[in-house]
Amino acid sequence: MNSPYGSHPEKLPDNGKGRYETKEMPSAEVDKQISRIRWKLILREFAKVYIISLAIFMVIASACFIGVQSLLSKVEYATEEDMVIPDDLDNLYVKPAADEQLAEAATLTEEDMAATEEQLEQIALDENGLRYEEGVTNILLLGTDGRKASSKNARSDAIIILSINENTQKLVMSSIMRDTYVNIPGRKENEKITHAHVYGGPALSMQTVEENFGIRIDHFAAINFYAFMDIVDALGGVDV
């Protein structure tokens, strides 16, 4: 079958008479050369697309890396000094906030109390007498009203116990009202649980929750106002 492009003459060496002889190139050879040229063009275009795609990927990956590094650089990890609870807690004073009011305690019926006590009796206790369950991790989440980089002496306006249950593959979040009156270790009189963070930072907040609610706290995470703003921005922000 002849090539649609026809046959092409091929130049041969000088025949000794000062002229060049030509002969017709077979159609099969022409098809091979056309096929080679076609594949070279395809490979060239593929290389261009690959290089452009790789460049776009590198730009996106670099932007993501910079964004993640920017968020991680704002994380303030607790030091050993942050976890030290002062010895003279009873001599410390918390200045009342301008809009601070007494919280109204929720009323529980005797049936509710009995059902709660029955459930608690079925939970094991550790060496410190704190309730725990194998496969359950309790994390104390603290949202403080601090405006500075270090918010150790700020109130904890949001107090949430996040329980991760690997046995049931479920998460449970229990909120503690910031104005709940409790016994803060080291203080003579009951005070609002939010003050524990002012006196001793996250360490005292964890201890206060453990001693008043009998629940073992394994870890904690705390954020202040600026960290909350960064989290909102990272999720796309809020248009006002």
mmCIF file of C-alpha atoms in Angstrom:
data_model
loop_
_atom_site.group_PDB
_atom_site.id
_atom_site.type_symbol
_atom_site.label_atom_id
_atom_site.label_comp_id
_atom_site.label_asym_id
_atom_site.label_seq_id
_atom_site.Cartn_x
_atom_site.Cartn_y
_atom_site.Cartn_z
ATOM 1 C CA MET A 1 0.000 0.000 0.000
ATOM 2 C CA ASN A 2 1.461 3.304 -1.080
ATOM 3 C CA SER A 3 1.882 6.139 1.365
ATOM 4 C CA PRO A 4 -0.617 8.971 1.007
ATOM 5 C CA TYR A 5 2.395 11.233 0.766
ATOM 6 C CA GLY A 6 3.722 9.381 -2.305
ATOM 7 C CA SER A 7 7.303 8.301 -2.905
ATOM 8 C CA HIS A 8 10.285 10.577 -2.390
ATOM 9 C CA PRO A 9 13.626 10.604 -4.197
ATOM 10 C CA GLU A 10 16.689 9.754 -2.134
ATOM 11 C CA LYS A 11 19.981 11.479 -2.979
ATOM 12 C CA LEU A 12 22.895 9.104 -3.626
ATOM 13 C CA PRO A 13 26.641 9.779 -3.670
ATOM 14 C CA ASP A 14 28.316 11.236 -6.759
ATOM 15 C CA ASN A 15 28.422 8.697 -9.574
ATOM 16 C CA GLY A 16 31.803 9.939 -10.735
ATOM 17 C CA LYS A 17 30.436 11.996 -13.539
ATOM 18 C CA GLY A 18 29.846 15.145 -11.535
ATOM 19 C CA ARG A 19 26.229 14.320 -11.021
ATOM 20 C CA TYR A 20 24.133 12.742 -8.351
ATOM 21 C CA GLU A 21 21.871 9.872 -8.984
ATOM 22 C CA THR A 22 18.489 9.528 -7.347
ATOM 23 C CA LYS A 23 16.194 6.639 -6.677
ATOM 24 C CA GLU A 24 12.669 6.324 -5.422
ATOM 25 C CA MET A 25 12.351 5.691 -1.619
ATOM 26 C CA PRO A 26 9.979 2.813 -0.803
ATOM 27 C CA SER A 27 6.611 3.793 0.639
ATOM 28 C CA ALA A 28 7.249 1.656 3.738
ATOM 29 C CA GLU A 29 10.353 3.683 4.549
ATOM 30 C CA VAL A 30 8.400 6.901 4.103
ATOM 31 C CA ASP A 31 5.748 5.653 6.524
ATOM 32 C CA LYS A 32 8.431 4.820 9.081
ATOM 33 C CA GLN A 33 9.915 8.289 8.892
ATOM 34 C CA ILE A 34 6.503 9.906 9.172
ATOM 35 C CA SER A 35 5.754 7.705 12.186
ATOM 36 C CA ARG A 36 9.055 8.712 13.807
ATOM 37 C CA ILE A 37 8.314 12.396 13.274
ATOM 38 C CA ARG A 38 4.810 11.966 14.645
ATOM 39 C CA TRP A 39 6.096 10.244 17.816
ATOM 40 C CA LYS A 40 8.769 12.894 18.279
ATOM 41 C CA LEU A 41 6.066 15.588 18.172
ATOM 42 C CA ILE A 42 3.883 13.648 20.612
ATOM 43 C CA LEU A 43 6.775 13.136 23.031
ATOM 44 C CA ARG A 44 7.720 16.801 22.764
ATOM 45 C CA GLU A 45 4.169 17.911 23.616
ATOM 46 C CA PHE A 46 4.010 15.386 26.462
ATOM 47 C CA ALA A 47 7.276 16.733 27.872
ATOM 48 C CA LYS A 48 5.887 20.275 27.770
ATOM 49 C CA VAL A 49 2.696 19.229 29.582
ATOM 50 C CA TYR A 50 4.710 17.261 32.158
ATOM 51 C CA ILE A 51 7.055 20.172 32.878
ATOM 52 C CA ILE A 52 4.161 22.635 33.201
ATOM 53 C CA SER A 53 2.225 20.251 35.483
ATOM 54 C CA LEU A 54 5.316 19.659 37.620
ATOM 55 C CA ALA A 55 5.878 23.409 37.951
ATOM 56 C CA ILE A 56 2.246 23.976 39.012
ATOM 57 C CA PHE A 57 2.481 21.125 41.530
ATOM 58 C CA MET A 58 5.703 22.551 43.007
ATOM 59 C CA VAL A 59 4.076 25.982 43.399
ATOM 60 C CA ILE A 60 1.000 24.523 45.130
ATOM 61 C CA ALA A 61 3.124 22.259 47.350
ATOM 62 C CA SER A 62 5.352 25.191 48.336
ATOM 63 C CA ALA A 63 2.318 27.325 49.201
ATOM 64 C CA CYS A 64 0.833 24.518 51.331
ATOM 65 C CA PHE A 65 4.159 23.956 53.093
ATOM 66 C CA ILE A 66 4.522 27.657 53.879
ATOM 67 C CA GLY A 67 0.928 27.780 55.153
ATOM 68 C CA VAL A 68 1.398 24.767 57.435
ATOM 69 C CA GLN A 69 4.702 26.112 58.739
ATOM 70 C CA SER A 70 3.030 29.458 59.431
ATOM 71 C CA LEU A 71 0.311 27.766 61.505
ATOM 72 C CA LEU A 72 2.764 25.523 63.354
ATOM 73 C CA SER A 73 4.981 28.493 64.183
ATOM 74 C CA LYS A 74 2.063 29.966 66.153
ATOM 75 C CA VAL A 75 1.702 26.895 68.350
ATOM 76 C CA GLU A 76 3.139 27.544 71.808
ATOM 77 C CA TYR A 77 4.149 24.318 73.509
ATOM 78 C CA ALA A 78 3.990 24.125 77.284
ATOM 79 C CA THR A 79 7.346 24.145 79.045
ATOM 80 C CA GLU A 80 8.250 22.587 82.371
ATOM 81 C CA GLU A 81 7.991 26.045 83.929
ATOM 82 C CA ASP A 82 4.430 26.415 82.616
ATOM 83 C CA MET A 83 3.443 23.166 84.327
ATOM 84 C CA VAL A 84 4.729 24.252 87.776
ATOM 85 C CA ILE A 85 1.927 25.177 90.198
ATOM 86 C CA PRO A 86 2.825 28.050 92.583
ATOM 87 C CA ASP A 87 3.089 27.214 96.290
ATOM 88 C CA ASP A 88 1.354 30.388 97.551
ATOM 89 C CA LEU A 89 -1.941 29.974 95.712
ATOM 90 C CA ASP A 90 -3.997 31.260 98.633
ATOM 91 C CA ASN A 91 -2.203 34.619 98.459
ATOM 92 C CA LEU A 92 -3.077 35.191 94.804
ATOM 93 C CA TYR A 93 -6.007 37.320 93.744
ATOM 94 C CA VAL A 94 -8.126 37.331 90.604
ATOM 95 C CA LYS A 95 -9.506 40.694 89.571
ATOM 96 C CA PRO A 96 -13.217 40.267 88.708
ATOM 97 C CA ALA A 97 -14.176 40.935 85.120
ATOM 98 C CA ALA A 98 -16.516 43.837 84.466
ATOM 99 C CA ASP A 99 -19.269 41.603 83.109
ATOM 100 C CA GLU A 100 -18.673 38.662 85.418
ATOM 101 C CA GLN A 101 -21.805 37.347 87.098
ATOM 102 C CA LEU A 102 -22.620 34.380 89.273
ATOM 103 C CA ALA A 103 -23.640 31.270 87.346
ATOM 104 C CA GLU A 104 -26.911 29.603 88.148
ATOM 105 C CA ALA A 105 -26.332 25.987 89.072
ATOM 106 C CA ALA A 106 -28.413 23.419 87.215
ATOM 107 C CA THR A 107 -30.916 21.576 89.374
ATOM 108 C CA LEU A 108 -30.652 17.769 89.359
ATOM 109 C CA THR A 109 -33.350 15.472 90.644
ATOM 110 C CA GLU A 110 -32.617 12.643 93.080
ATOM 111 C CA GLU A 111 -33.263 10.146 90.264
ATOM 112 C CA ASP A 112 -30.661 11.864 88.080
ATOM 113 C CA MET A 113 -28.108 11.813 90.889
ATOM 114 C CA ALA A 114 -28.744 8.137 91.643
ATOM 115 C CA ALA A 115 -28.400 7.155 87.976
ATOM 116 C CA THR A 116 -25.157 9.132 87.678
ATOM 117 C CA GLU A 117 -23.673 7.574 90.817
ATOM 118 C CA GLU A 118 -24.574 4.092 89.571
ATOM 119 C CA GLN A 119 -22.762 4.729 86.297
ATOM 120 C CA LEU A 120 -19.702 6.119 88.060
ATOM 121 C CA GLU A 121 -19.442 3.094 90.361
ATOM 122 C CA GLN A 122 -18.967 0.863 87.338
ATOM 123 C CA ILE A 123 -15.868 2.786 86.191
ATOM 124 C CA ALA A 124 -12.441 1.620 87.421
ATOM 125 C CA LEU A 125 -10.141 3.817 89.516
ATOM 126 C CA ASP A 126 -6.407 4.344 88.993
ATOM 127 C CA GLU A 127 -3.713 4.574 91.694
ATOM 128 C CA ASN A 128 -4.750 8.184 92.410
ATOM 129 C CA GLY A 129 -8.418 7.296 92.824
ATOM 130 C CA LEU A 130 -9.365 8.854 89.475
ATOM 131 C CA ARG A 131 -11.876 7.220 87.167
ATOM 132 C CA TYR A 132 -10.497 5.840 83.920
ATOM 133 C CA GLU A 133 -11.356 3.289 81.270
ATOM 134 C CA GLU A 134 -8.956 1.309 79.096
ATOM 135 C CA GLY A 135 -9.010 2.620 75.539
ATOM 136 C CA VAL A 136 -10.359 6.036 76.564
ATOM 137 C CA THR A 137 -8.198 9.172 76.422
ATOM 138 C CA ASN A 138 -9.375 12.370 78.122
ATOM 139 C CA ILE A 139 -8.083 15.701 76.817
ATOM 140 C CA LEU A 140 -8.840 18.986 78.575
ATOM 141 C CA LEU A 141 -9.533 21.746 76.038
ATOM 142 C CA LEU A 142 -9.052 25.281 77.359
ATOM 143 C CA GLY A 143 -10.008 28.515 75.619
ATOM 144 C CA THR A 144 -8.528 31.463 77.495
ATOM 145 C CA ASP A 145 -9.296 35.169 77.307
ATOM 146 C CA GLY A 146 -5.597 36.013 76.950
ATOM 147 C CA ARG A 147 -4.498 38.547 74.341
ATOM 148 C CA LYS A 148 -0.745 38.038 74.699
ATOM 149 C CA ALA A 149 1.555 35.349 73.284
ATOM 150 C CA SER A 150 1.654 33.644 76.674
ATOM 151 C CA SER A 151 -1.774 33.227 78.276
ATOM 152 C CA LYS A 152 -0.757 31.324 81.399
ATOM 153 C CA ASN A 153 -2.337 33.895 83.744
ATOM 154 C CA ALA A 154 -5.558 34.310 81.761
ATOM 155 C CA ARG A 155 -9.008 32.960 82.624
ATOM 156 C CA SER A 156 -10.188 29.813 80.921
ATOM 157 C CA ASP A 157 -13.543 30.895 79.498
ATOM 158 C CA ALA A 158 -14.103 27.598 77.688
ATOM 159 C CA ILE A 159 -13.462 24.308 79.503
ATOM 160 C CA ILE A 160 -14.254 21.104 77.631
ATOM 161 C CA ILE A 161 -13.307 17.499 78.335
ATOM 162 C CA LEU A 162 -12.784 15.649 75.059
ATOM 163 C CA SER A 163 -13.007 11.875 75.540
ATOM 164 C CA ILE A 164 -11.689 9.712 72.688
ATOM 165 C CA ASN A 165 -13.097 6.196 73.043
ATOM 166 C CA GLU A 166 -11.191 3.702 70.915
ATOM 167 C CA ASN A 167 -13.486 0.892 72.053
ATOM 168 C CA THR A 168 -16.639 2.437 70.579
ATOM 169 C CA GLN A 169 -14.874 4.605 67.964
ATOM 170 C CA LYS A 170 -16.705 7.657 69.296
ATOM 171 C CA LEU A 171 -15.845 11.120 70.604
ATOM 172 C CA VAL A 172 -17.629 12.708 73.564
ATOM 173 C CA MET A 173 -17.272 16.372 74.540
ATOM 174 C CA SER A 174 -18.364 17.500 78.012
ATOM 175 C CA SER A 175 -18.446 21.230 78.714
ATOM 176 C CA ILE A 176 -17.827 22.640 82.187
ATOM 177 C CA MET A 177 -19.335 26.068 82.899
ATOM 178 C CA ARG A 178 -16.583 28.595 83.593
ATOM 179 C CA ASP A 179 -18.417 29.992 86.657
ATOM 180 C CA THR A 180 -18.847 26.610 88.354
ATOM 181 C CA TYR A 181 -17.775 26.951 91.986
ATOM 182 C CA VAL A 182 -15.228 24.280 92.899
ATOM 183 C CA ASN A 183 -12.391 23.639 95.288
ATOM 184 C CA ILE A 184 -9.162 24.777 93.653
ATOM 185 C CA PRO A 185 -6.172 22.917 95.174
ATOM 186 C CA GLY A 186 -4.167 25.324 97.315
ATOM 187 C CA ARG A 187 -7.040 27.751 97.886
ATOM 188 C CA LYS A 188 -8.997 27.961 101.155
ATOM 189 C CA GLU A 189 -12.406 28.841 99.732
ATOM 190 C CA ASN A 190 -14.346 27.607 96.726
ATOM 191 C CA GLU A 191 -13.930 29.716 93.606
ATOM 192 C CA LYS A 192 -14.950 29.712 89.980
ATOM 193 C CA ILE A 193 -13.174 27.006 88.056
ATOM 194 C CA THR A 194 -12.033 29.581 85.491
ATOM 195 C CA HIS A 195 -9.685 31.045 88.137
ATOM 196 C CA ALA A 196 -7.619 27.850 88.291
ATOM 197 C CA HIS A 197 -5.893 28.765 85.041
ATOM 198 C CA VAL A 198 -5.044 32.214 86.417
ATOM 199 C CA TYR A 199 -3.365 30.772 89.492
ATOM 200 C CA GLY A 200 -1.497 27.835 87.991
ATOM 201 C CA GLY A 201 -2.038 27.638 84.256
ATOM 202 C CA PRO A 202 -3.089 24.414 82.530
ATOM 203 C CA ALA A 203 -1.443 22.225 85.185
ATOM 204 C CA LEU A 204 -3.687 23.555 87.953
ATOM 205 C CA SER A 205 -6.705 23.465 85.637
ATOM 206 C CA MET A 206 -6.101 19.766 85.006
ATOM 207 C CA GLN A 207 -5.630 19.075 88.714
ATOM 208 C CA THR A 208 -8.778 21.019 89.596
ATOM 209 C CA VAL A 209 -10.885 19.053 87.117
ATOM 210 C CA GLU A 210 -9.445 15.759 88.321
ATOM 211 C CA GLU A 211 -10.005 16.406 92.023
ATOM 212 C CA ASN A 212 -13.507 17.865 91.662
ATOM 213 C CA PHE A 213 -14.907 15.523 89.032
ATOM 214 C CA GLY A 214 -12.791 12.434 89.718
ATOM 215 C CA ILE A 215 -11.850 12.017 86.061
ATOM 216 C CA ARG A 216 -8.294 11.343 84.968
ATOM 217 C CA ILE A 217 -7.067 13.924 82.454
ATOM 218 C CA ASP A 218 -4.355 12.593 80.120
ATOM 219 C CA HIS A 219 -3.537 15.670 78.034
ATOM 220 C CA PHE A 220 -4.541 19.281 77.476
ATOM 221 C CA ALA A 221 -4.684 21.823 74.658
ATOM 222 C CA ALA A 222 -5.146 25.564 75.163
ATOM 223 C CA ILE A 223 -5.719 28.486 72.811
ATOM 224 C CA ASN A 224 -6.193 32.220 73.353
ATOM 225 C CA PHE A 225 -8.080 34.849 71.361
ATOM 226 C CA TYR A 226 -5.421 35.289 68.698
ATOM 227 C CA ALA A 227 -5.057 31.543 68.170
ATOM 228 C CA PHE A 228 -8.842 31.324 67.771
ATOM 229 C CA MET A 229 -8.677 34.020 65.089
ATOM 230 C CA ASP A 230 -5.951 32.108 63.270
ATOM 231 C CA ILE A 231 -8.034 28.920 63.347
ATOM 232 C CA VAL A 232 -11.042 30.744 61.857
ATOM 233 C CA ASP A 233 -8.853 32.223 59.113
ATOM 234 C CA ALA A 234 -7.331 28.817 58.365
ATOM 235 C CA LEU A 235 -10.844 27.431 57.819
ATOM 236 C CA GLY A 236 -11.697 30.160 55.299
ATOM 237 C CA GLY A 237 -12.609 33.058 57.555
ATOM 238 C CA VAL A 238 -15.976 34.673 58.214
ATOM 239 C CA ASP A 239 -17.375 37.433 55.998
ATOM 240 C CA VAL A 240 -19.054 40.255 57.913
#
